[in-house]
Phi, psi and omega in degrees: 000164183264127178285325182214161173075161182280343185223155175206160186229139172240130179249121184287160168297160176289126181266133184248116179278349180087357179178173180301129187228151170262127188272136182252216188291142175249122182247134182246120179262111181260147177293154183300325182264019181292143178237174178068209183214164178231127176259130183247129173235159178212159175215160183218160179189177183250008173251150185295333177246133180304135178215192184294342180277348178290159176289157177288164176296133177228147181292142179257116178250061182094328179214126181300139176264019181290149175296155175301136182193172180281325187244150175216147174226137177244159182228130177252126175250116183269131178237124180297150175283173180296336179277001179087356178277155185261154171288150181231114180265125179263333183199157171228150179216127181236126177264148176202162174225132179295139179296138177283144176244140185294140173288158175237154181221140176230147181266135174262320172219144005280159173261170185301133174072005174298150179233139184230140176246341180229184181305137178221160182264126170273129182233141180216169181226129182250139173234129178230125184303330180262008181060029176286146168280151187235156170266143185237134172244145184236130178231158183229140178220132177283142178302135181094345178260167184248336185270133174272133176262122181282120176272317178218117182284334184203106178267145186305151177304138176084357181277139179225019174220155178206133180267123178254119181251110182304326181284308182297324180271002177055053179259119180285162177300142178155181178267137185223164168232149174251144175236128175247130174242124178251139188225130181262025184299332181297332180250349180224068184294336183273332180217061182291148177229158182236156169227156179211159175217144176241129184288161166290161180298140173225170187244139164255123180217101181255006185253133180290154176299157181239140180202149176236124182294136176292160182295321182254122182247343184239158175214111184066236183259020182217176174274138180202099179199162175240133185247114174287132182233138179232139177221157179289340179233280183207131176288137180254320183197156171227129180231158178218161172202159175258128179055235179255025180287180181290150175286138178236146182281133168277155182266141171286134183301328180262009176096347185204131173276105184208020180213177181278343177241119183223160173240119179258128183252134176236120176223112185208132176205153358271163171250156182301149178292151177094184184291130179229157175252119177266126176247138176237132180238121185241129180235149172251175186291342177276351180098002174292149187220140174235134177239127177243147178225143180207141177282136174228159181239125175274141180275146180297000000 
C-alpha cells in the first residue's frame, strides 16, 4: 500500500528465463480489500542489466507484448482509489516458454566418394540444444536428378543408424546423395523445428568389372598382352597368376587404375613350357570382382 501520495511504483528484479523465451500471461493477485488500481508495464532484453538494447516499457494487458528475450522486468504503478485507499498486491505470476532451437545433424557415413556393392549402414549424429529426441526421415537422389526419393519417412526416436540395401531398395548403379531431415515435433508440437544434412556424392556399384581376353596372350616364351577393362564406377586392380601360383599385379597402361575404362598390361617371361592356366582377377573400388581363366602354352 502507499504511505503517501496518490501514486507509487514497484520495480521488480530482473527475471531470468535461462534462455530466449516467449512471454505469456501475467497474473496479478490483489487482496480482497484492495482499492484503487494497478497499472502493469514490462520490458525485456538479452543482457542481465537493463540497457539501451532492451525493449521500451509497454503496457501489459494480460500478456506482455515484449519481444522474446532471456530477461524481463515488470513495473507496477499503484493508483489510490477515490476513497483514498491503496491497492494491495499479494502475488504476481508470469508464464513463459523457452524458445525452441532447431536440431542439427551430421553424417558419419557415407563419406565422399565411398562406393558400395552390398548393404551398408548409414550413420549420423544429432545435436539438439534442448536434448529433445528427434524423428528422422531419409531420402535418396541420384546425381543429375531433381526429385528426392523417400526411403524412410519417419525413423523411430533415438535411432542413429539405417541399413541401405541397394538390391532391396532397388537402387541402380550410379552416384547418389542422401538427405536426412531431423524434426523435434515429438517434443515441441507447438513450435517444431527441423535440421537437415545432405551427403557428399557416393557410389552404388553392384556390377562386376567387365573384360574380354584378347586372342593372343603369349609372345615367345612369355606372357604379353593388354586387357581392356570396363567398370560402372572405377577399376581398382588387375592381377594375374599361372595355375595355383601367387597373384601378381598387372600394370595400368597409363600408370594408375583410377577410372571406369582402363588398359591392364601383362608382360612376363619366361613361363613354364607346356599347357598352363592363366587366371585374371579384376576388382573395382566397391569390391566387385571378376575372374577370367584361359589356357596358354609356354614354349620349350
